[in-house]
Coordinates of C-alpha atoms and ligand atoms in Angstrom, one line a residue:
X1 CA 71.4 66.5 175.5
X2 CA 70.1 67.7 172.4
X3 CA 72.0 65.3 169.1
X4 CA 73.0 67.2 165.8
X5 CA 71.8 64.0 164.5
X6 CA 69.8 61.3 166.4
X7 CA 71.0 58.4 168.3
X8 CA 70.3 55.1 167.1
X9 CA 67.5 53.7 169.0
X10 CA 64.6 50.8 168.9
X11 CA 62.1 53.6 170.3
X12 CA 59.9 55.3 167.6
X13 CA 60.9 58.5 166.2
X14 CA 58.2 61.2 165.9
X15 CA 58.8 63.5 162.9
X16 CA 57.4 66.8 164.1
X17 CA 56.0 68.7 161.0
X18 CA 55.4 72.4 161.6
X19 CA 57.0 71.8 165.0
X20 CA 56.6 75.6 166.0
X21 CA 52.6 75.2 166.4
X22 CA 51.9 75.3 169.6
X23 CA 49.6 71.6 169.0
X24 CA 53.0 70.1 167.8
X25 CA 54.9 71.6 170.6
X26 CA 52.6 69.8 173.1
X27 CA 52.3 66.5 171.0
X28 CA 56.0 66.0 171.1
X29 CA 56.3 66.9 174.7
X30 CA 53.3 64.2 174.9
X31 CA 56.0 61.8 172.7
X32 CA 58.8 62.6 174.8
X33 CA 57.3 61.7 177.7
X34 CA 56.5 58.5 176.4
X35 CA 60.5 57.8 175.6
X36 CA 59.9 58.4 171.8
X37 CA 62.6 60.3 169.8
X38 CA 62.2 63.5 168.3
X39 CA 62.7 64.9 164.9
X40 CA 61.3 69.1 164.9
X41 CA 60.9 70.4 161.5
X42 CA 60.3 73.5 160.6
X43 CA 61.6 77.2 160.0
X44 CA 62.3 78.9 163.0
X45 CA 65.6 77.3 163.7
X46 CA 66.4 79.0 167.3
X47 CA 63.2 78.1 168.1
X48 CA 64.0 74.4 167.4
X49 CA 67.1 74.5 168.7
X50 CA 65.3 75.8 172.1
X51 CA 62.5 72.8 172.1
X52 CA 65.2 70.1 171.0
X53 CA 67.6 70.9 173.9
X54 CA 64.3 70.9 176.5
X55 CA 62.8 67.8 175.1
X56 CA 66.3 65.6 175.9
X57 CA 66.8 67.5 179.1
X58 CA 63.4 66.9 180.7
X59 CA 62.9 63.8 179.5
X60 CA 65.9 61.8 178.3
X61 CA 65.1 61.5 174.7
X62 CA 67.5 62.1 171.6
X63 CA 66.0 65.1 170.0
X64 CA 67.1 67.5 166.8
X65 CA 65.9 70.1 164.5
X66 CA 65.8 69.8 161.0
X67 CA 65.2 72.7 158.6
X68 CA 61.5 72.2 156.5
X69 CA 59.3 74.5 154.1
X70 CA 56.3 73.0 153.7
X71 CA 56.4 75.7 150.2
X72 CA 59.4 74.5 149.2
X73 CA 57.7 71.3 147.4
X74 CA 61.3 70.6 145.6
X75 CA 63.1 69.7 148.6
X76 CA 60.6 66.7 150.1
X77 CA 62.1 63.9 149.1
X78 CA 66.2 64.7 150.1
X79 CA 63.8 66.0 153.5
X80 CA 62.3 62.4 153.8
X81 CA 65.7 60.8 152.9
X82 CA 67.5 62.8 155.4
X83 CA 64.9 62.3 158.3
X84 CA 64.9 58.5 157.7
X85 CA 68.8 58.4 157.9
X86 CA 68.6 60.8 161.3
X87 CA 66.0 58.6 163.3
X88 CA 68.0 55.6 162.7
X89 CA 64.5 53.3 163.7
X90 CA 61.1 53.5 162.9
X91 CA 59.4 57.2 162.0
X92 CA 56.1 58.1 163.2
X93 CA 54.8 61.6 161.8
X94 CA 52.5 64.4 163.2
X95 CA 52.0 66.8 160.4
X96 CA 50.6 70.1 162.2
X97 CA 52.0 73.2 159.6
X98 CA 49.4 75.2 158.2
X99 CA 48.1 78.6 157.8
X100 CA 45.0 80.5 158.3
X101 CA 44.3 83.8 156.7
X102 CA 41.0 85.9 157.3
X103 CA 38.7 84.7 154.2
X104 CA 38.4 88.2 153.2
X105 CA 42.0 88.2 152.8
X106 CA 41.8 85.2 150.3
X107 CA 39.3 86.2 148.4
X108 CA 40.6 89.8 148.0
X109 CA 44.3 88.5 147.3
X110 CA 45.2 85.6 145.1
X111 CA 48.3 85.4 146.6
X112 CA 47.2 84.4 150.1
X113 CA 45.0 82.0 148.9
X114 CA 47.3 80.3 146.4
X115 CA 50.3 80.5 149.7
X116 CA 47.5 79.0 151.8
X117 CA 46.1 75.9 149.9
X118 CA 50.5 75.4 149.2
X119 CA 50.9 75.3 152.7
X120 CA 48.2 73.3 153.8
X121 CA 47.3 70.9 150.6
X122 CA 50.0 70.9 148.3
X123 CA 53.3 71.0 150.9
X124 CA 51.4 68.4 152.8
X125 CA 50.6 66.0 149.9
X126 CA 54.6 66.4 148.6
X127 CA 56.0 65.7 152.3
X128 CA 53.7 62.9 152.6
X129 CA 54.0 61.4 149.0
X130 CA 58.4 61.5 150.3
X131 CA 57.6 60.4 153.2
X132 CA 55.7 57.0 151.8
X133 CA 58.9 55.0 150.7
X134 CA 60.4 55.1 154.1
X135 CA 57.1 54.4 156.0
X136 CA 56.4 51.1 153.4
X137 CA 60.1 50.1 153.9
X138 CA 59.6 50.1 157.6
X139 CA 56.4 48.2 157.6
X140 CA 55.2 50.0 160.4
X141 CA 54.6 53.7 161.8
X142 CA 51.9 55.7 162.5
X143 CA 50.9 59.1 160.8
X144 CA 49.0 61.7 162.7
X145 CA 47.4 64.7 160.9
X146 CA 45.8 68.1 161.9
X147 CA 42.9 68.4 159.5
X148 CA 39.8 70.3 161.2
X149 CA 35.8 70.8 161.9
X150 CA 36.2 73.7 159.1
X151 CA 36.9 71.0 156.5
X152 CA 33.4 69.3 157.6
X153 CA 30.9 72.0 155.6
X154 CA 32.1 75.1 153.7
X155 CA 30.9 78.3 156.2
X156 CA 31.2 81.8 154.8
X157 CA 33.7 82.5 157.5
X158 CA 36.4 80.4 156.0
X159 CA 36.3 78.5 153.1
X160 CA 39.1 78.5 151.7
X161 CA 41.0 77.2 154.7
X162 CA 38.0 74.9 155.3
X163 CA 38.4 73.7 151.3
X164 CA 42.4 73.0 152.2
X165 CA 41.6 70.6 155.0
X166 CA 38.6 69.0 153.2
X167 CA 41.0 67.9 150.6
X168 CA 43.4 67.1 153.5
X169 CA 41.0 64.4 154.3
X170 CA 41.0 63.1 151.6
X171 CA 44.1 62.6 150.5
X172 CA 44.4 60.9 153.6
X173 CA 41.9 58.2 153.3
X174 CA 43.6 57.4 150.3
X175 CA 47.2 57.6 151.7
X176 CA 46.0 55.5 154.7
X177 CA 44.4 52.5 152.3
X178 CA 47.7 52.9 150.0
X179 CA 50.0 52.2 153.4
X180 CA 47.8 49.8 155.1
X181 CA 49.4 46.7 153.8
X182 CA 52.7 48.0 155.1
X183 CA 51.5 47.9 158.6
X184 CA 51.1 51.6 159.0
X185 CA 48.3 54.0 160.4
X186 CA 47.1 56.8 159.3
X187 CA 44.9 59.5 161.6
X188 CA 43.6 62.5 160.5
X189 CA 42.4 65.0 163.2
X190 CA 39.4 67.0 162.7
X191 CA 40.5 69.2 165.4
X192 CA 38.0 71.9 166.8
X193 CA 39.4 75.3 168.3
X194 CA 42.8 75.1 170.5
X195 CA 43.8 78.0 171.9
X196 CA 46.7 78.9 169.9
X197 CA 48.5 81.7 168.1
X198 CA 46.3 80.5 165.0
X199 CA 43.0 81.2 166.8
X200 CA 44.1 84.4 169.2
X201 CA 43.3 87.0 166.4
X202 CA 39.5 85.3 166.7
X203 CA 36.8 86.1 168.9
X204 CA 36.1 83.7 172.0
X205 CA 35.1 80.4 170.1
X206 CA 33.1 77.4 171.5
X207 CA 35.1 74.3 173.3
X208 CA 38.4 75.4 172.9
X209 CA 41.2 73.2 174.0
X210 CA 44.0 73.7 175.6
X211 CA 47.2 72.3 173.7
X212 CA 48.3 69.9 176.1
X213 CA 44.8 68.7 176.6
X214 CA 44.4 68.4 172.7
X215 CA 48.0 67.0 172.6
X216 CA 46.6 64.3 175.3
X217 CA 43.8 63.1 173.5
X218 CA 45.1 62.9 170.3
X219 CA 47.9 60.6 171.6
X220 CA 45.4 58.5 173.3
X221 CA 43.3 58.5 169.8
X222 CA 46.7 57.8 168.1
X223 CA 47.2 54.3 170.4
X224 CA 44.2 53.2 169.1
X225 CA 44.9 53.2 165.4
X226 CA 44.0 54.9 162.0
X227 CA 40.9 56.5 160.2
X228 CA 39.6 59.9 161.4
X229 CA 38.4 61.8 165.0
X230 CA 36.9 64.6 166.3
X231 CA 39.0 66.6 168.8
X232 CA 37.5 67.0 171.6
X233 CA 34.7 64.9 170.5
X234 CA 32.0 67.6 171.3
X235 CA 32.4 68.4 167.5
X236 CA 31.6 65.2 166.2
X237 CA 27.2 65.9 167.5
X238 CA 27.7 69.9 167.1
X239 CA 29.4 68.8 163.5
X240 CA 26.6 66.2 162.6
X241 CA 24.0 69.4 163.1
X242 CA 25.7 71.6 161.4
X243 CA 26.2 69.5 157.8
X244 CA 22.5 68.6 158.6
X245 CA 21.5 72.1 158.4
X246 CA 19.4 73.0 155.3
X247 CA 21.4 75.1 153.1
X248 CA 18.7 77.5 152.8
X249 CA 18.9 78.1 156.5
X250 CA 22.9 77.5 156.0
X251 CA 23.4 79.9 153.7
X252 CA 21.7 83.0 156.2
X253 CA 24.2 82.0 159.1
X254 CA 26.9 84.1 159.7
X255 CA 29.4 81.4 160.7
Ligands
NAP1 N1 44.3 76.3 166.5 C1 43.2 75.8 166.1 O1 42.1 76.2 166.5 C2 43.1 74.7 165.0 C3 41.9 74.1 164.7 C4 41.9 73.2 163.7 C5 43.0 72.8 163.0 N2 44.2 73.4 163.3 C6 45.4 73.0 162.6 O2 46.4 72.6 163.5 C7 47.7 72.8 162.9 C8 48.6 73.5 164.0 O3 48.1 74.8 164.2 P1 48.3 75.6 165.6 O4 46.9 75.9 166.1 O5 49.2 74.9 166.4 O6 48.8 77.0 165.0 P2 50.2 77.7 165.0 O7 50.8 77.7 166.4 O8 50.0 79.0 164.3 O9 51.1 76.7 164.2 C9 51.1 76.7 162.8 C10 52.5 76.3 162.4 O10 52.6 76.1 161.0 C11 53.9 76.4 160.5 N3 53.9 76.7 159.1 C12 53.2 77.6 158.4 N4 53.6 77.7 157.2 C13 54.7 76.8 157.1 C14 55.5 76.4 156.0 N5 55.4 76.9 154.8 N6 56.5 75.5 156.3 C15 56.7 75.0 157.6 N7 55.9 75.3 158.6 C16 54.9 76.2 158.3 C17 54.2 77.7 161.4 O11 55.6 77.8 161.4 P3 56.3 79.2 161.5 O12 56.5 79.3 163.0 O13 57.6 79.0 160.8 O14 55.5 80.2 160.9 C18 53.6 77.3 162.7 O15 54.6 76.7 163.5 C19 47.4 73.6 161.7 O16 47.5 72.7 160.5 C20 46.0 74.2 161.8 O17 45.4 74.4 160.6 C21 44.3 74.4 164.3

């Protein structure tokens, strides 16, 4: 049965961020499975409501929605404070929210750029600096992150999206050496194509993963600790080229 609030328990509690996307959907059923706890956060409340009752039917676990605007940079910390108190034991996260407009769309509209970087950079660096305090206080956790092989080399194709994850990264490295002394890991996913709502406006792309598949591996990459990994790890040789390319030659590509 789905909890208003969550049950007190000794498992880990994932904090689903963006738990609409169809990666997060699969991660937490991936969670779940394993007898973790789930927190979903996002906007869509029906559609929260929905998961959270499946999740503790099919597998037993205390599960809940909680409302979350990754824009609404204001309300982070009272979000962090309140996700701490529901889980009642140690939070893991899986930040998945983010946006992807066509590039032509953010270059021709400041608006949808500005709403993209918020949603992708600045909402996750706000969550994440709330979300610190109660990771340190625990001295443990894990923190997995959907950053992606468009954040590897600017292409003309999208850059600005590429730019918000770039930064992504690197907020994380610095997040991850900040929380290392606490005990807690911090992943960042350069995650190639899944075949999502995100990617179904696009033409047929290379590799693509399934969700559960990609929700499979990255909780297998998860077990093994921090730092940063290519999903599926195709990208991490076709990635090497491709930053190795001369920007000459870069530059003509239509990619
Ligand atoms: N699919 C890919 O090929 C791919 C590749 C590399 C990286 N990624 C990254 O993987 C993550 C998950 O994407 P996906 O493929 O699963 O796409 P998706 O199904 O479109 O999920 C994106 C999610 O982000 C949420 N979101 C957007 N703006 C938000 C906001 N202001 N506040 C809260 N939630 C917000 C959406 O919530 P609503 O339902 O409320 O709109 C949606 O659930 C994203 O960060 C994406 O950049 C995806």
């Amino acid at each position: 049965m789905s909890d208003s609030g969550m049950s007190a328990t000794t498992n880990p509690t994932w904090l689903m961020l963006g738990a609409s996307s169809a990666v997060a959907r699969a991660f937490a059923r991936e969670a779940a499975s394993h007898g973790a706890g789930i927190l979903l956060a996002g906007r869509d409340m029906d559609d929260l409501e929905r998961q959270a009752a499946d999740l503790a039917i099919r597998h037993g676990v205390p599960a809940a929605p909680v409302p979350f605007d990754a824009r609404d940079l204001g309300s982070h910390r009272a979000f962090a404070e309140d996700c701490a108190a529901r889980a009642g034991g140690p939070l893991n996260v899986f930040l998945a929210f983010g946006v992807m407009p066509d590039q032509a769309e953010a270059d021709a509209d400041p608006d949808a750029a500005a709403a993209m970087v918020e949603a992708n950079f600045t909402g996750a660096v706000t969550v994440l600096a709330a979300l610190a305090p109660v990771l340190e206080a625990q001295g443990q956790g894990t923190v997995v992150a959907l950053g992606s092989v468009a954040g590897d080399r600017g292409r003309k194709r999208n850059y600005t999206y590429g730019a918000t994850k770039a930064a992504l990264l690197t907020y994380l490295q610095g997040y991850a050496a900040r929380l290392s002394g606490a005990g807690v890991k911090v992943l960042c996913i350069k995650a190639g194509p899944v075949d999502t709502g995100m990617t179904w406006p696009l033409p047929k792309l290379p590799f693509m993963a399934s969700p559960p598949a990609f929700a499979r591996a990255a909780w297998a990459r998860a077990a093994k600790g921090g730092g940063d990994a290519y999903i599926p790890g195709i990208w991490w040789p076709v990635m090497t080229i491709i930053r190795h390319i001369p920007t000459r030659v870069f530059n003509r590509l239509n990619i």
